[in-house]
PDB file of C-alpha atoms in Angstrom:
ATOM      1  CA  MET A   1      -1.805  74.786  47.813  1.00 59.00           C
ATOM      2  CA  THR A   2      -5.131  76.304  46.760  1.00 72.00           C
ATOM      3  CA  SER A   3      -7.064  77.734  49.702  1.00 88.00           C
ATOM      4  CA  ARG A   4     -10.629  76.519  50.197  1.00 94.00           C
ATOM      5  CA  THR A   5     -13.668  78.375  51.488  1.00 97.00           C
ATOM      6  CA  THR A   6     -15.989  76.713  53.973  1.00 98.00           C
ATOM      7  CA  VAL A   7     -19.581  76.794  52.722  1.00 97.00           C
ATOM      8  CA  LEU A   8     -21.151  74.587  55.414  1.00 98.00           C
ATOM      9  CA  ASP A   9     -20.009  73.524  58.891  1.00 98.00           C
ATOM     10  CA  GLU A  10     -22.496  71.609  61.042  1.00 98.00           C
ATOM     11  CA  ILE A  11     -22.434  69.374  64.086  1.00 98.00           C
ATOM     12  CA  VAL A  12     -24.712  66.329  63.809  1.00 98.00           C
ATOM     13  CA  PRO A  13     -25.866  65.233  67.267  1.00 98.00           C
ATOM     14  CA  ALA A  14     -25.479  61.641  68.379  1.00 96.00           C
ATOM     15  CA  ARG A  15     -28.112  59.326  66.832  1.00 94.00           C
ATOM     16  CA  SER A  16     -29.368  61.984  64.376  1.00 97.00           C
ATOM     17  CA  PRO A  17     -29.888  62.268  60.591  1.00 98.00           C
ATOM     18  CA  TRP A  18     -28.282  64.847  58.290  1.00 98.00           C
ATOM     19  CA  SER A  19     -28.538  65.664  54.583  1.00 98.00           C
ATOM     20  CA  ALA A  20     -27.271  68.186  52.040  1.00 98.00           C
ATOM     21  CA  VAL A  21     -26.438  68.568  48.366  1.00 98.00           C
ATOM     22  CA  VAL A  22     -22.674  68.816  47.828  1.00 98.00           C
ATOM     23  CA  ALA A  23     -21.945  70.666  44.575  1.00 98.00           C
ATOM     24  CA  ALA A  24     -19.580  69.208  41.981  1.00 98.00           C
ATOM     25  CA  GLY A  25     -15.997  70.059  42.912  1.00 98.00           C
ATOM     26  CA  ASP A  26     -16.818  70.746  46.566  1.00 98.00           C
ATOM     27  CA  GLN A  27     -15.308  68.597  49.289  1.00 98.00           C
ATOM     28  CA  LEU A  28     -17.141  67.047  52.227  1.00 98.00           C
ATOM     29  CA  GLU A  29     -15.219  66.254  55.404  1.00 98.00           C
ATOM     30  CA  ILE A  30     -16.866  63.792  57.798  1.00 98.00           C
ATOM     31  CA  ILE A  31     -15.137  64.242  61.144  1.00 98.00           C
ATOM     32  CA  ASP A  32     -15.346  61.690  63.970  1.00 97.00           C
ATOM     33  CA  LEU A  33     -15.250  64.127  66.896  1.00 98.00           C
ATOM     34  CA  HIS A  34     -14.918  61.641  69.757  1.00 96.00           C
ATOM     35  CA  GLY A  35     -13.681  58.520  67.941  1.00 94.00           C
ATOM     36  CA  ASN A  36     -15.235  55.071  67.424  1.00 92.00           C
ATOM     37  CA  GLN A  37     -18.455  56.444  65.882  1.00 95.00           C
ATOM     38  CA  ALA A  38     -20.041  54.792  62.828  1.00 94.00           C
ATOM     39  CA  VAL A  39     -21.550  57.081  60.165  1.00 97.00           C
ATOM     40  CA  ASP A  40     -23.992  55.452  57.737  1.00 97.00           C
ATOM     41  CA  CYS A  41     -24.187  57.191  54.353  1.00 98.00           C
ATOM     42  CA  LEU A  42     -26.211  57.121  51.109  1.00 98.00           C
ATOM     43  CA  LEU A  43     -25.471  59.079  47.924  1.00 98.00           C
ATOM     44  CA  TYR A  44     -27.694  60.151  45.018  1.00 98.00           C
ATOM     45  CA  SER A  45     -27.149  62.232  41.900  1.00 98.00           C
ATOM     46  CA  ALA A  46     -28.852  65.524  42.747  1.00 98.00           C
ATOM     47  CA  ALA A  47     -30.054  65.736  39.131  1.00 97.00           C
ATOM     48  CA  ASP A  48     -31.628  62.258  39.123  1.00 97.00           C
ATOM     49  CA  HIS A  49     -32.311  60.504  42.424  1.00 97.00           C
ATOM     50  CA  THR A  50     -32.744  57.178  40.614  1.00 97.00           C
ATOM     51  CA  ASP A  51     -29.007  57.336  39.814  1.00 98.00           C
ATOM     52  CA  ARG A  52     -27.753  56.378  43.257  1.00 98.00           C
ATOM     53  CA  TYR A  53     -24.773  54.833  45.018  1.00 98.00           C
ATOM     54  CA  SER A  54     -24.289  51.162  44.253  1.00 98.00           C
ATOM     55  CA  ALA A  55     -22.218  49.099  46.652  1.00 97.00           C
ATOM     56  CA  GLN A  56     -22.012  46.322  44.053  1.00 96.00           C
ATOM     57  CA  ALA A  57     -20.710  48.574  41.256  1.00 97.00           C
ATOM     58  CA  THR A  58     -18.262  50.294  43.593  1.00 97.00           C
ATOM     59  CA  VAL A  59     -16.859  47.047  45.007  1.00 96.00           C
ATOM     60  CA  ALA A  60     -16.592  45.450  41.550  1.00 96.00           C
ATOM     61  CA  ALA A  61     -14.809  48.447  40.031  1.00 96.00           C
ATOM     62  CA  GLN A  62     -12.181  48.736  42.749  1.00 92.00           C
ATOM     63  CA  ARG A  63     -11.988  44.982  43.539  1.00 94.00           C
ATOM     64  CA  ASN A  64     -12.083  45.731  47.254  1.00 93.00           C
ATOM     65  CA  ILE A  65     -14.935  45.620  49.764  1.00 93.00           C
ATOM     66  CA  PHE A  66     -13.338  48.360  51.866  1.00 94.00           C
ATOM     67  CA  LEU A  67     -13.112  52.066  51.026  1.00 97.00           C
ATOM     68  CA  THR A  68     -10.147  54.400  51.477  1.00 97.00           C
ATOM     69  CA  THR A  69      -8.218  57.130  49.648  1.00 98.00           C
ATOM     70  CA  GLY A  70      -8.766  56.805  45.901  1.00 98.00           C
ATOM     71  CA  SER A  71     -12.040  54.884  46.132  1.00 98.00           C
ATOM     72  CA  VAL A  72     -14.598  56.141  43.600  1.00 98.00           C
ATOM     73  CA  LEU A  73     -18.225  55.825  44.698  1.00 98.00           C
ATOM     74  CA  LEU A  74     -20.235  54.708  41.679  1.00 98.00           C
ATOM     75  CA  THR A  75     -23.846  54.200  40.617  1.00 98.00           C
ATOM     76  CA  ASP A  76     -25.143  51.199  38.667  1.00 95.00           C
ATOM     77  CA  THR A  77     -24.925  53.273  35.489  1.00 95.00           C
ATOM     78  CA  GLY A  78     -21.260  54.079  36.126  1.00 95.00           C
ATOM     79  CA  THR A  79     -21.736  57.658  37.310  1.00 97.00           C
ATOM     80  CA  ALA A  80     -18.929  58.679  39.663  1.00 98.00           C
ATOM     81  CA  LEU A  81     -20.707  60.486  42.494  1.00 98.00           C
ATOM     82  CA  MET A  82     -17.834  61.128  44.887  1.00 98.00           C
ATOM     83  CA  THR A  83     -14.175  60.188  45.338  1.00 98.00           C
ATOM     84  CA  VAL A  84     -12.385  59.613  48.642  1.00 98.00           C
ATOM     85  CA  VAL A  85      -9.514  62.119  48.418  1.00 98.00           C
ATOM     86  CA  ALA A  86      -8.178  61.832  51.981  1.00 98.00           C
ATOM     87  CA  ASP A  87      -8.656  59.320  54.775  1.00 98.00           C
ATOM     88  CA  ASP A  88      -7.219  59.304  58.287  1.00 97.00           C
ATOM     89  CA  VAL A  89      -8.561  55.814  59.073  1.00 96.00           C
ATOM     90  CA  GLY A  90      -7.869  53.703  55.976  1.00 93.00           C
ATOM     91  CA  ASN A  91     -10.740  51.235  56.127  1.00 92.00           C
ATOM     92  CA  HIS A  92     -14.494  51.845  55.769  1.00 95.00           C
ATOM     93  CA  ASP A  93     -17.269  49.266  55.375  1.00 92.00           C
ATOM     94  CA  THR A  94     -19.473  48.747  52.294  1.00 94.00           C
ATOM     95  CA  ILE A  95     -21.311  45.508  53.117  1.00 89.00           C
ATOM     96  CA  ALA A  96     -22.697  45.429  56.674  1.00 82.00           C
ATOM     97  CA  GLY A  97     -25.699  47.643  55.849  1.00 85.00           C
ATOM     98  CA  ALA A  98     -27.737  49.893  58.114  1.00 85.00           C
ATOM     99  CA  CYS A  99     -29.261  48.888  61.434  1.00 75.00           C
ATOM    100  CA  SER A 100     -33.059  48.861  61.570  1.00 64.00           C
ATOM    101  CA  GLN A 101     -35.652  48.111  64.212  1.00 65.00           C
ATOM    102  CA  GLU A 102     -36.208  44.761  62.492  1.00 72.00           C
ATOM    103  CA  SER A 103     -32.515  43.802  62.368  1.00 65.00           C
ATOM    104  CA  ASN A 104     -32.030  44.909  65.974  1.00 57.00           C
ATOM    105  CA  THR A 105     -34.828  42.568  67.025  1.00 67.00           C
ATOM    106  CA  LEU A 106     -33.343  39.691  65.022  1.00 57.00           C
ATOM    107  CA  ARG A 107     -29.770  40.200  66.218  1.00 68.00           C
ATOM    108  CA  TYR A 108     -30.189  41.402  69.776  1.00 59.00           C
ATOM    109  CA  GLY A 109     -33.646  40.338  70.981  1.00 72.00           C
ATOM    110  CA  HIS A 110     -37.190  41.622  71.038  1.00 73.00           C
ATOM    111  CA  HIS A 111     -36.412  44.015  73.902  1.00 77.00           C
ATOM    112  CA  THR A 112     -34.516  46.190  71.360  1.00 70.00           C
ATOM    113  CA  ARG A 113     -37.539  46.568  69.031  1.00 71.00           C
ATOM    114  CA  HIS A 114     -38.306  50.100  70.242  1.00 67.00           C
ATOM    115  CA  GLN A 115     -34.757  51.403  69.722  1.00 63.00           C
ATOM    116  CA  HIS A 116     -34.147  54.090  67.100  1.00 68.00           C
ATOM    117  CA  ALA A 117     -32.031  52.873  64.154  1.00 79.00           C
ATOM    118  CA  CYS A 118     -30.277  54.066  60.998  1.00 86.00           C
ATOM    119  CA  VAL A 119     -33.100  53.138  58.624  1.00 91.00           C
ATOM    120  CA  GLU A 120     -35.417  55.470  60.547  1.00 95.00           C
ATOM    121  CA  ASN A 121     -32.784  58.229  60.329  1.00 94.00           C
ATOM    122  CA  PHE A 122     -32.424  57.686  56.571  1.00 97.00           C
ATOM    123  CA  LEU A 123     -36.192  57.876  56.129  1.00 96.00           C
ATOM    124  CA  ALA A 124     -36.366  61.134  58.101  1.00 96.00           C
ATOM    125  CA  ALA A 125     -33.611  62.663  55.943  1.00 97.00           C
ATOM    126  CA  ALA A 126     -35.038  61.230  52.708  1.00 97.00           C
ATOM    127  CA  LEU A 127     -38.493  62.731  53.208  1.00 96.00           C
ATOM    128  CA  HIS A 128     -37.017  66.223  52.897  1.00 96.00           C
ATOM    129  CA  TRP A 129     -35.947  65.376  49.316  1.00 98.00           C
ATOM    130  CA  GLY A 130     -39.108  63.562  48.236  1.00 97.00           C
ATOM    131  CA  LEU A 131     -37.590  60.113  48.729  1.00 98.00           C
ATOM    132  CA  GLY A 132     -39.019  57.112  50.587  1.00 96.00           C
ATOM    133  CA  LYS A 133     -38.189  53.617  51.753  1.00 94.00           C
ATOM    134  CA  ARG A 134     -38.008  52.190  48.222  1.00 95.00           C
ATOM    135  CA  ASP A 135     -35.170  54.675  47.522  1.00 96.00           C
ATOM    136  CA  LEU A 136     -32.936  53.276  50.289  1.00 96.00           C
ATOM    137  CA  VAL A 137     -30.173  50.967  49.056  1.00 95.00           C
ATOM    138  CA  SER A 138     -27.090  49.318  50.530  1.00 94.00           C
ATOM    139  CA  ASN A 139     -25.101  52.022  52.278  1.00 96.00           C
ATOM    140  CA  ILE A 140     -21.575  52.998  53.227  1.00 97.00           C
ATOM    141  CA  ASN A 141     -20.522  52.803  56.893  1.00 95.00           C
ATOM    142  CA  TRP A 142     -17.773  55.392  57.393  1.00 97.00           C
ATOM    143  CA  PHE A 143     -15.386  54.553  60.280  1.00 96.00           C
ATOM    144  CA  MET A 144     -17.114  51.198  60.919  1.00 90.00           C
ATOM    145  CA  ASN A 145     -14.729  48.258  61.309  1.00 86.00           C
ATOM    146  CA  VAL A 146     -16.214  45.101  59.767  1.00 83.00           C
ATOM    147  CA  PRO A 147     -13.504  42.463  59.271  1.00 76.00           C
ATOM    148  CA  VAL A 148     -14.202  39.367  57.204  1.00 78.00           C
ATOM    149  CA  GLU A 149     -13.254  36.267  59.172  1.00 76.00           C
ATOM    150  CA  ALA A 150     -11.496  33.241  57.665  1.00 77.00           C
ATOM    151  CA  ASP A 151     -14.814  31.357  57.440  1.00 79.00           C
ATOM    152  CA  GLY A 152     -16.429  34.234  55.535  1.00 72.00           C
ATOM    153  CA  THR A 153     -18.502  35.607  58.395  1.00 74.00           C
ATOM    154  CA  LEU A 154     -18.526  39.319  59.180  1.00 71.00           C
ATOM    155  CA  GLY A 155     -17.489  40.801  62.491  1.00 71.00           C
ATOM    156  CA  ILE A 156     -18.536  44.155  63.927  1.00 73.00           C
ATOM    157  CA  VAL A 157     -15.753  45.219  66.242  1.00 73.00           C
ATOM    158  CA  ASP A 158     -14.232  48.318  67.808  1.00 76.00           C
ATOM    159  CA  GLY A 159     -13.554  51.010  65.241  1.00 78.00           C
ATOM    160  CA  LEU A 160     -10.122  52.056  63.998  1.00 84.00           C
ATOM    161  CA  SER A 161     -10.922  55.751  64.280  1.00 92.00           C
ATOM    162  CA  ALA A 162      -9.955  58.197  67.022  1.00 93.00           C
ATOM    163  CA  PRO A 163     -11.052  61.689  68.092  1.00 96.00           C
ATOM    164  CA  GLY A 164     -10.695  64.178  65.229  1.00 97.00           C
ATOM    165  CA  LYS A 165     -10.018  61.660  62.473  1.00 97.00           C
ATOM    166  CA  LYS A 166     -11.847  62.288  59.219  1.00 98.00           C
ATOM    167  CA  VAL A 167     -12.590  61.118  55.706  1.00 98.00           C
ATOM    168  CA  THR A 168     -12.755  63.652  52.844  1.00 98.00           C
ATOM    169  CA  LEU A 169     -14.936  63.175  49.765  1.00 98.00           C
ATOM    170  CA  ARG A 170     -14.863  65.215  46.551  1.00 98.00           C
ATOM    171  CA  ALA A 171     -18.165  65.488  44.685  1.00 98.00           C
ATOM    172  CA  GLU A 172     -17.734  64.596  41.006  1.00 98.00           C
ATOM    173  CA  VAL A 173     -21.325  65.674  40.237  1.00 98.00           C
ATOM    174  CA  ASP A 174     -23.853  67.548  42.357  1.00 98.00           C
ATOM    175  CA  THR A 175     -24.523  64.867  44.970  1.00 98.00           C
ATOM    176  CA  LEU A 176     -27.270  64.471  47.557  1.00 98.00           C
ATOM    177  CA  VAL A 177     -25.735  63.031  50.719  1.00 98.00           C
ATOM    178  CA  LEU A 178     -27.898  61.364  53.387  1.00 98.00           C
ATOM    179  CA  VAL A 179     -26.287  60.462  56.702  1.00 98.00           C
ATOM    180  CA  SER A 180     -27.368  58.590  59.789  1.00 97.00           C
ATOM    181  CA  ASN A 181     -25.053  59.311  62.701  1.00 97.00           C
ATOM    182  CA  CYS A 182     -25.567  55.758  63.871  1.00 90.00           C
ATOM    183  CA  PRO A 183     -27.605  55.266  67.083  1.00 88.00           C
ATOM    184  CA  GLN A 184     -26.596  51.610  67.538  1.00 86.00           C
ATOM    185  CA  ILE A 185     -25.856  50.690  71.186  1.00 80.00           C
ATOM    186  CA  ASN A 186     -25.912  46.877  70.953  1.00 69.00           C
ATOM    187  CA  ASN A 187     -22.549  46.277  69.269  1.00 74.00           C
ATOM    188  CA  PRO A 188     -19.097  47.923  69.479  1.00 75.00           C
ATOM    189  CA  CYS A 189     -19.382  49.999  66.261  1.00 79.00           C
ATOM    190  CA  ASN A 190     -19.953  53.110  68.409  1.00 86.00           C
ATOM    191  CA  GLY A 191     -18.251  51.860  71.541  1.00 85.00           C
ATOM    192  CA  PHE A 192     -21.815  51.344  72.879  1.00 86.00           C
ATOM    193  CA  ASP A 193     -22.062  55.144  73.264  1.00 90.00           C
ATOM    194  CA  PRO A 194     -23.076  57.164  70.150  1.00 93.00           C
ATOM    195  CA  THR A 195     -21.394  60.587  69.865  1.00 96.00           C
ATOM    196  CA  PRO A 196     -21.649  63.691  67.615  1.00 98.00           C
ATOM    197  CA  ILE A 197     -19.900  64.140  64.280  1.00 98.00           C
ATOM    198  CA  ARG A 198     -19.000  67.238  62.258  1.00 98.00           C
ATOM    199  CA  MET A 199     -19.778  67.795  58.567  1.00 98.00           C
ATOM    200  CA  VAL A 200     -17.756  70.430  56.707  1.00 98.00           C
ATOM    201  CA  VAL A 201     -18.226  71.342  53.040  1.00 98.00           C
ATOM    202  CA  SER A 202     -15.534  73.470  51.370  1.00 98.00           C
ATOM    203  CA  ARG A 203     -15.162  74.987  47.914  1.00 97.00           C
TER     204      ARG A 203
END
């Protein structure tokens, strides 16, 4: 087995944003330190931020709404940004989207309007790279368990992850990764208690 060198190893606090460019060929490990934490994620070609992750293209190409080992994360133009090369959980969401102050109010009541949300985290991370709200698209929710019920409705239920479980992504091109370590406390996606995650890039 070829040995790998760690080039980045960071802890992302609960509820916080994170971003980095992962070079082509490098691997990114997203590690759920305490278990049952949702990690919202957006991907962009580092060379052209308009060439960005497309949930629709990815789902259509693999004919599956869930991500796991072997899933290739595509843009609308067919660029392969990253590939899932290892997965301790086996099921990650592509369709439930990111929580926002607006969606919190709609789903959980006006008293949640002030709560921090993933869209705000994405915007904070995006600003560092010259991106704004119009650059945010449908995202990936690593570790989030969103079953589709028999009547077609979506559930958001306790995650399938556990402390130390991880998903590993290989960058196929230089890829800008934006993450919101989800601050949601109104549904079980984080066990109602957001916790830190660890991001490790190796070469």
